C-alpha positions as MATLAB code, in Angstrom:
seq = 'MRRKLFFLPVLILLGLLIAYLFLGDSLLPKKGTEEGYSSFYEEVENAAVDSVVIKGDRLEYTKKGTDEIFRTENPESPLLKEFLLRNNVSVTVEKDGTEIISLVFDILFYVIFFGAIFLVFRKFISPNTFKVVRRTGKTFDDVVGMDSLKHDMRQVMEIMQHPAEYAKKGLRMPKGILLEGAPGNGKTLFAKALAGEAKVNFIPAKATDFESMFMAIGPMKVKLLFRKARRRAPCIVFIDEFDGIGTRRNYSGSAIETENTRIVTALLNELDGFEPTSGVLVLAATNSISALDEALIRPGRFDARVSVPFPDEQSRVQLVKMYSSGKNMGTDCSPKSLAKKFNGFSCAKIESVLNRATLIAGQNERTLVSMSDIEAAMKEQDSAK';
ca = [
      -7.153   13.366   11.539;
      -7.270   17.142   10.709;
      -7.396   16.457    6.930;
     -10.247   14.135    7.504;
     -12.044   16.628    9.893;
     -11.599   19.410    7.228;
     -12.534   17.098    4.237;
     -16.451   17.118    5.490;
     -17.029   20.892    5.626;
     -15.842   21.217    2.495;
     -18.041   18.618    0.767;
     -21.059   20.582    2.609;
     -19.812   23.860    1.256;
     -19.679   22.471   -2.251;
     -23.123   20.985   -2.174;
     -24.538   24.204   -0.961;
     -22.605   26.067   -3.586;
     -23.722   23.806   -6.262;
     -27.504   23.888   -5.328;
     -27.410   27.746   -5.242;
     -25.825   27.823   -8.705;
     -28.523   25.408   -9.971;
     -31.553   26.647   -7.876;
     -30.610   30.215   -8.158;
     -33.972   32.291   -8.167;
     -36.145   29.282   -7.414;
     -34.996   29.657   -3.588;
     -36.465   33.171   -3.477;
     -40.217   33.785   -2.815;
     -42.334   33.275   -5.970;
     -43.776   36.208   -7.722;
     -46.578   36.538  -10.150;
     -50.469   36.688  -10.819;
     -52.210   33.710  -10.490;
     -54.599   32.195  -13.003;
     -56.718   29.200  -13.587;
     -55.415   26.753  -16.119;
     -58.621   26.877  -18.335;
     -58.093   30.523  -18.736;
     -54.501   29.867  -19.502;
     -55.616   27.232  -22.289;
     -57.785   29.707  -24.012;
     -55.435   32.530  -24.138;
     -52.976   30.193  -25.774;
     -55.366   28.975  -28.394;
     -56.188   32.559  -28.804;
     -52.499   33.602  -29.569;
     -52.198   35.762  -26.561;
     -49.352   34.024  -24.696;
     -45.839   34.739  -25.709;
     -43.645   32.652  -23.616;
     -44.073   29.760  -21.152;
     -41.419   28.615  -18.466;
     -42.303   24.874  -17.014;
     -41.159   24.771  -13.631;
     -41.969   21.416  -11.909;
     -45.719   21.534  -11.079;
     -46.260   25.228  -12.004;
     -46.315   27.335  -15.365;
     -44.995   30.765  -15.380;
     -45.994   32.883  -18.569;
     -46.087   35.986  -20.397;
     -48.797   37.493  -22.429;
     -48.247   39.523  -25.561;
     -47.677   43.068  -25.008;
     -46.875   43.090  -21.596;
     -44.019   41.709  -19.088;
     -46.000   40.948  -16.218;
     -45.531   37.373  -14.989;
     -48.652   35.100  -14.610;
     -48.708   31.652  -12.884;
     -50.873   28.731  -13.334;
     -50.960   24.894  -12.520;
     -49.097   22.448  -14.598;
     -51.129   19.528  -15.491;
     -47.843   17.489  -16.399;
     -49.400   16.162  -19.748;
     -46.854   14.806  -22.098;
     -48.780   16.909  -25.081;
     -48.547   19.953  -23.325;
     -45.118   21.321  -25.038;
     -46.283   20.170  -28.362;
     -49.596   22.325  -27.871;
     -47.539   25.262  -26.866;
     -45.350   24.949  -29.874;
     -48.034   24.342  -32.256;
     -49.360   27.909  -31.189;
     -46.009   29.766  -31.304;
     -45.176   30.025  -27.762;
     -41.668   30.002  -26.761;
     -41.185   27.238  -24.188;
     -38.429   26.913  -21.482;
     -38.038   23.804  -19.415;
     -36.433   24.401  -15.972;
     -35.641   21.852  -13.286;
     -37.493   22.307  -10.273;
     -35.798   22.151   -6.653;
     -36.452   18.489   -5.970;
     -34.475   17.587   -9.415;
     -31.792   20.091   -8.520;
     -31.381   18.820   -4.775;
     -31.351   15.097   -6.060;
     -28.600   16.282   -8.505;
     -26.530   17.790   -6.021;
     -26.857   14.842   -3.835;
     -25.706   12.585   -6.607;
     -22.908   14.672   -7.246;
     -21.623   14.930   -3.743;
     -22.161   11.112   -3.651;
     -19.911   10.535   -6.637;
     -17.255   12.885   -5.255;
     -17.180   11.063   -1.760;
     -17.072    7.698   -3.701;
     -14.299    8.355   -6.073;
     -12.567   10.476   -3.084;
     -12.715    7.130   -1.113;
     -11.369    5.094   -3.459;
      -8.459    7.598   -4.407;
      -7.563    7.513   -0.759;
      -7.669    3.820   -0.472;
      -5.742    3.449   -3.696;
      -3.210    5.877   -2.350;
      -2.622    4.254    0.903;
      -1.983    0.577   -1.086;
       0.752    2.501   -3.276;
       1.686    5.398   -1.192;
       5.286    6.477   -1.715;
       5.905    5.830    2.225;
       5.007    2.170    1.753;
       8.939    1.248    1.520;
      10.898    3.511    4.017;
      14.508    4.258    3.440;
      16.492    3.281    6.285;
      19.604    5.636    6.204;
      21.540    4.078    9.282;
      20.597    0.688   10.237;
      22.750    0.711   13.589;
      24.059   -2.926   12.825;
      27.560   -3.728   11.595;
      29.241   -7.287   11.126;
      30.039   -7.230   14.564;
      26.423   -7.662   15.709;
      26.614  -10.866   13.427;
      27.670  -14.082   15.209;
      29.253  -16.454   12.703;
      28.961  -16.133    9.109;
      32.751  -15.353    8.600;
      33.052  -16.669    5.135;
      30.034  -14.831    4.079;
      31.227  -11.611    5.548;
      34.493  -11.824    3.698;
      32.597  -12.174    0.346;
      30.168   -9.445    1.038;
      33.074   -7.096    1.889;
      34.428   -7.012   -1.868;
      30.852   -6.548   -2.816;
      30.870   -3.616   -0.438;
      33.839   -2.266   -2.413;
      32.334   -2.639   -5.802;
      28.993   -0.882   -4.600;
      31.046    1.934   -3.111;
      33.485    2.478   -6.193;
      31.363    1.079   -9.282;
      33.547    2.934  -11.769;
      36.638    2.008  -10.626;
      35.710   -1.776  -10.792;
      33.992   -1.419  -14.355;
      37.336   -0.377  -15.690;
      38.509   -3.575  -14.469;
      35.493   -5.455  -15.951;
      33.993   -6.463  -12.780;
      30.418   -5.331  -12.123;
      28.416   -5.619   -8.647;
      25.788   -8.627   -8.107;
      22.475   -7.565   -9.040;
      21.035   -9.959   -6.508;
      22.129  -12.447   -3.729;
      19.737  -15.131   -2.171;
      20.011  -16.065    1.391;
      18.620  -19.464    2.135;
      18.215  -20.844    5.431;
      15.977  -21.873    8.225;
      14.018  -19.205   10.192;
      15.635  -17.450   13.086;
      19.179  -17.656   11.769;
      19.804  -14.123   11.455;
      19.211  -13.455    7.593;
      17.552  -10.272    8.197;
      20.240   -9.290   10.884;
      23.008   -9.794    8.168;
      21.189   -7.795    5.694;
      20.918   -4.922    8.123;
      24.420   -5.447    9.044;
      25.874   -5.508    5.481;
      23.890   -2.110    4.937;
      25.444   -0.762    8.132;
      28.825   -1.846    7.406;
      28.745   -0.785    3.948;
      26.951    2.748    5.093;
      24.376    2.744    2.326;
      20.887    3.299    2.184;
      18.576    0.216    3.240;
      15.197   -0.633    2.192;
      13.267   -3.277    3.929;
      10.259   -5.122    2.389;
       8.444   -8.435    3.057;
       6.234  -10.622    0.989;
       3.406   -9.122    2.588;
       4.028   -5.692    1.587;
       3.245   -6.936   -1.994;
      -0.319   -8.334   -1.265;
      -3.335   -6.349   -1.804;
      -7.206   -6.854   -2.224;
      -6.924   -5.082   -5.664;
      -5.492   -6.941   -8.922;
      -2.297   -5.185  -10.192;
      -1.232   -3.514   -7.123;
       1.491   -6.036   -6.322;
       3.298   -5.235   -9.578;
       2.791   -1.447   -9.099;
       4.542   -1.824   -5.603;
       7.351   -3.901   -7.044;
       8.231   -0.911   -9.545;
       7.933    1.555   -6.721;
      10.264   -0.394   -4.561;
      12.864   -0.585   -7.228;
      12.452    3.324   -8.375;
      12.761    4.341   -5.060;
      16.160    2.341   -4.998;
      17.604    3.486   -7.945;
      16.991    7.151   -6.737;
      18.532    6.343   -3.376;
      21.354    4.514   -4.854;
      23.941    3.034   -3.657;
      21.125    0.942   -1.812;
      20.383   -2.427   -0.697;
      16.910   -3.682   -1.084;
      16.216   -6.413    1.242;
      13.159   -8.658    0.508;
      12.261  -11.121    3.098;
      10.050  -14.229    2.956;
      10.973  -14.279   -0.792;
       9.225  -17.204   -1.355;
       5.879  -15.600   -0.608;
       5.965  -13.656   -4.038;
       8.567  -15.480   -6.122;
       6.913  -18.892   -6.289;
       6.821  -20.777   -9.513;
       4.274  -19.184  -11.992;
       1.219  -21.346  -12.513;
      -0.913  -20.388  -15.396;
      -4.189  -21.815  -13.874;
      -6.156  -18.815  -14.565;
      -6.956  -18.033  -10.952;
      -6.891  -14.673   -9.597;
      -4.345  -15.299   -7.021;
      -2.135  -17.130   -9.485;
      -2.510  -14.471  -12.106;
      -1.536  -11.468   -9.581;
       1.343  -13.944   -8.563;
       2.581  -14.275  -12.229;
       2.265  -10.495  -12.667;
       4.511   -9.770   -9.684;
       7.103  -12.317  -10.669;
       7.155  -10.792  -14.219;
       7.610   -7.531  -12.776;
      10.547   -8.548  -10.381;
      12.018  -10.182  -13.694;
      11.579   -6.750  -15.613;
      13.228   -4.889  -12.677;
      16.241   -7.003  -12.127;
      16.896   -6.994  -15.894;
      16.368   -3.295  -16.307;
      19.292   -2.559  -13.968;
      22.468   -0.886  -15.214;
      25.672   -2.604  -14.279;
      26.911    0.235  -12.321;
      23.327    1.464  -10.890;
      24.301    0.798   -7.365;
      21.378   -1.324   -6.291;
      22.070   -4.749   -4.689;
      19.064   -6.981   -3.817;
      19.216   -9.191   -0.945;
      16.335  -11.810   -0.767;
      15.858  -14.221    2.172;
      13.873  -17.405    1.706;
      13.375  -20.645    3.534;
      13.519  -22.907    0.290;
      15.070  -21.835   -3.017;
      13.200  -24.849   -4.602;
       9.934  -23.121   -4.298;
      11.049  -19.865   -6.649;
      10.582  -19.176  -10.074;
      13.529  -20.671  -12.244;
      13.743  -17.793  -14.244;
      13.790  -15.592  -11.361;
      16.865  -17.025   -9.668;
      18.859  -17.591  -12.553;
      22.358  -16.233  -12.725;
      22.434  -12.573  -13.976;
      19.523  -11.970  -11.818;
      20.696  -13.556   -8.754;
      24.311  -14.160   -9.096;
      24.890  -15.756   -5.694;
      23.154  -18.126   -3.448;
      24.370  -18.250    0.114;
      23.165  -20.904    2.683;
      22.735  -19.481    6.248;
      23.221  -22.515    8.328;
      22.644  -23.219   12.126;
      25.065  -21.801   14.035;
      28.127  -24.162   14.955;
      29.482  -24.920   18.538;
      31.697  -21.724   18.618;
      29.009  -19.366   17.217;
      26.650  -20.873   19.876;
      29.039  -20.218   22.613;
      29.380  -16.630   21.359;
      25.335  -16.485   21.173;
      24.703  -17.705   24.505;
      27.418  -15.234   25.848;
      25.500  -12.408   24.123;
      21.937  -13.551   25.240;
      22.937  -14.358   28.719;
      24.407  -11.014   28.957;
      22.658   -9.180   32.043;
      21.227  -12.485   33.358;
      22.245  -14.376   36.514;
      23.243  -17.727   35.165;
      24.163  -20.622   37.473;
      27.458  -22.280   37.653;
      26.092  -25.019   35.712;
      25.153  -22.943   32.850;
      28.566  -22.064   31.495;
      28.453  -21.071   27.772;
      30.120  -23.950   26.616;
      28.030  -26.714   28.570;
      24.864  -24.871   26.953;
      26.309  -24.373   23.529;
      26.504  -28.233   23.622;
      22.912  -28.647   24.714;
      21.663  -26.132   22.025;
      23.323  -28.060   19.167;
      20.843  -27.545   16.127;
      18.967  -24.709   17.648;
      18.549  -21.502   15.630;
      19.882  -18.143   16.642;
      16.318  -17.191   17.474;
      15.698  -20.501   19.513;
      18.520  -19.719   21.635;
      17.479  -16.481   22.602;
      14.049  -17.443   23.390;
      15.210  -20.566   25.601;
      17.564  -18.284   27.694;
      14.589  -15.687   28.179;
      12.307  -18.000   29.061;
      14.397  -19.952   31.451;
      14.967  -16.350   33.072;
      11.320  -15.977   33.496;
      10.859  -19.592   34.835;
      13.555  -18.859   37.578;
      11.670  -15.533   38.590;
       8.491  -17.533   38.814;
       9.999  -19.901   41.357;
      11.471  -16.905   43.301;
      15.200  -17.691   42.363;
      17.735  -15.191   41.367;
      19.857  -17.705   39.435;
      19.035  -19.499   36.354;
      19.779  -23.157   36.526;
      19.819  -25.981   34.309;
      16.574  -27.175   35.141;
      15.119  -23.960   34.297;
      17.044  -24.420   30.822;
      15.614  -27.812   30.114;
      11.870  -26.805   31.250;
      12.199  -24.042   28.783;
      13.392  -26.109   25.847;
      10.318  -28.670   26.735;
       7.991  -25.623   26.435;
       9.895  -24.981   23.052;
       9.465  -28.618   21.929;
       5.813  -28.877   23.080;
       4.770  -25.670   21.198;
       5.814  -27.081   17.944;
];
């Protein structure tokens, strides 16, 4: 805010300085003997005038043999300058105050205009667009289920932390891993937990971060993201809603498709440009792998595809225990009974139903959450679809 307040006075001072430099003596009171134009004209014809300065609607001139300044009216005739030159008079044309003030305002306009463009451009590609999270505060203990995925990721973490040792064995760290699954099943949480478990830097991003009203900003943001990740290696880059920027390229020629093609191409270049020991792992979450560009998800770029399923019954029991902690659950709302009732629910939906059921119980002035509250919350969830 202070910078914005400082910006306006600076522009005003700059304008005044430019005005002074251009206007100079024209701002001071005018000096000189006033004469009629006809007298001036005759003196020019008689070769008595030495030099003339044309200043807007006035003429200032000196006569031969004297340094005194005379002034007369300028008829603004297009033939005046030619007439003076033909009579061997030295002619100088100076801008008048109106022209100079207009020029000053033009300069200020361009300064403000291009300054605004620079500020907007800087906002869209600011180095702070993608923040580096050094400690996510999450570990695998915060992720319910996904035991097989956790096991596989532990080896990836080892390679990330000791790339040189594994390079001697001929092993390289995967460049990318695709997490596919329905929304609300913990893909983002798993990415944070992986970074926290590996104790490496974490850079979260989502598809909307690459969108812009200006063309070519999206690809520039892709380059900015991966440049920052390489500087912070070992690092995990997590791109949520990956199908929002990695969709199949369509060469229809529209501006939107052209921008999407450039973003996908930039992603391909960055993924291919990684060194095997660069220590950068890309985790991309998507609801549908089939929507992604084939060149983007081929082996060598994204080496593994992992399905994040709906939680099984055992996982649902753990989720109910976790999300009902601190809530007064009735005897008919045991974790096992609720886990069976929540069959096919995502992690986020289970949490939402339990929270809504607690609110319903409170609205009915009851301290315990009953199964009827759970069922009412589930109906609200279904009717909201």
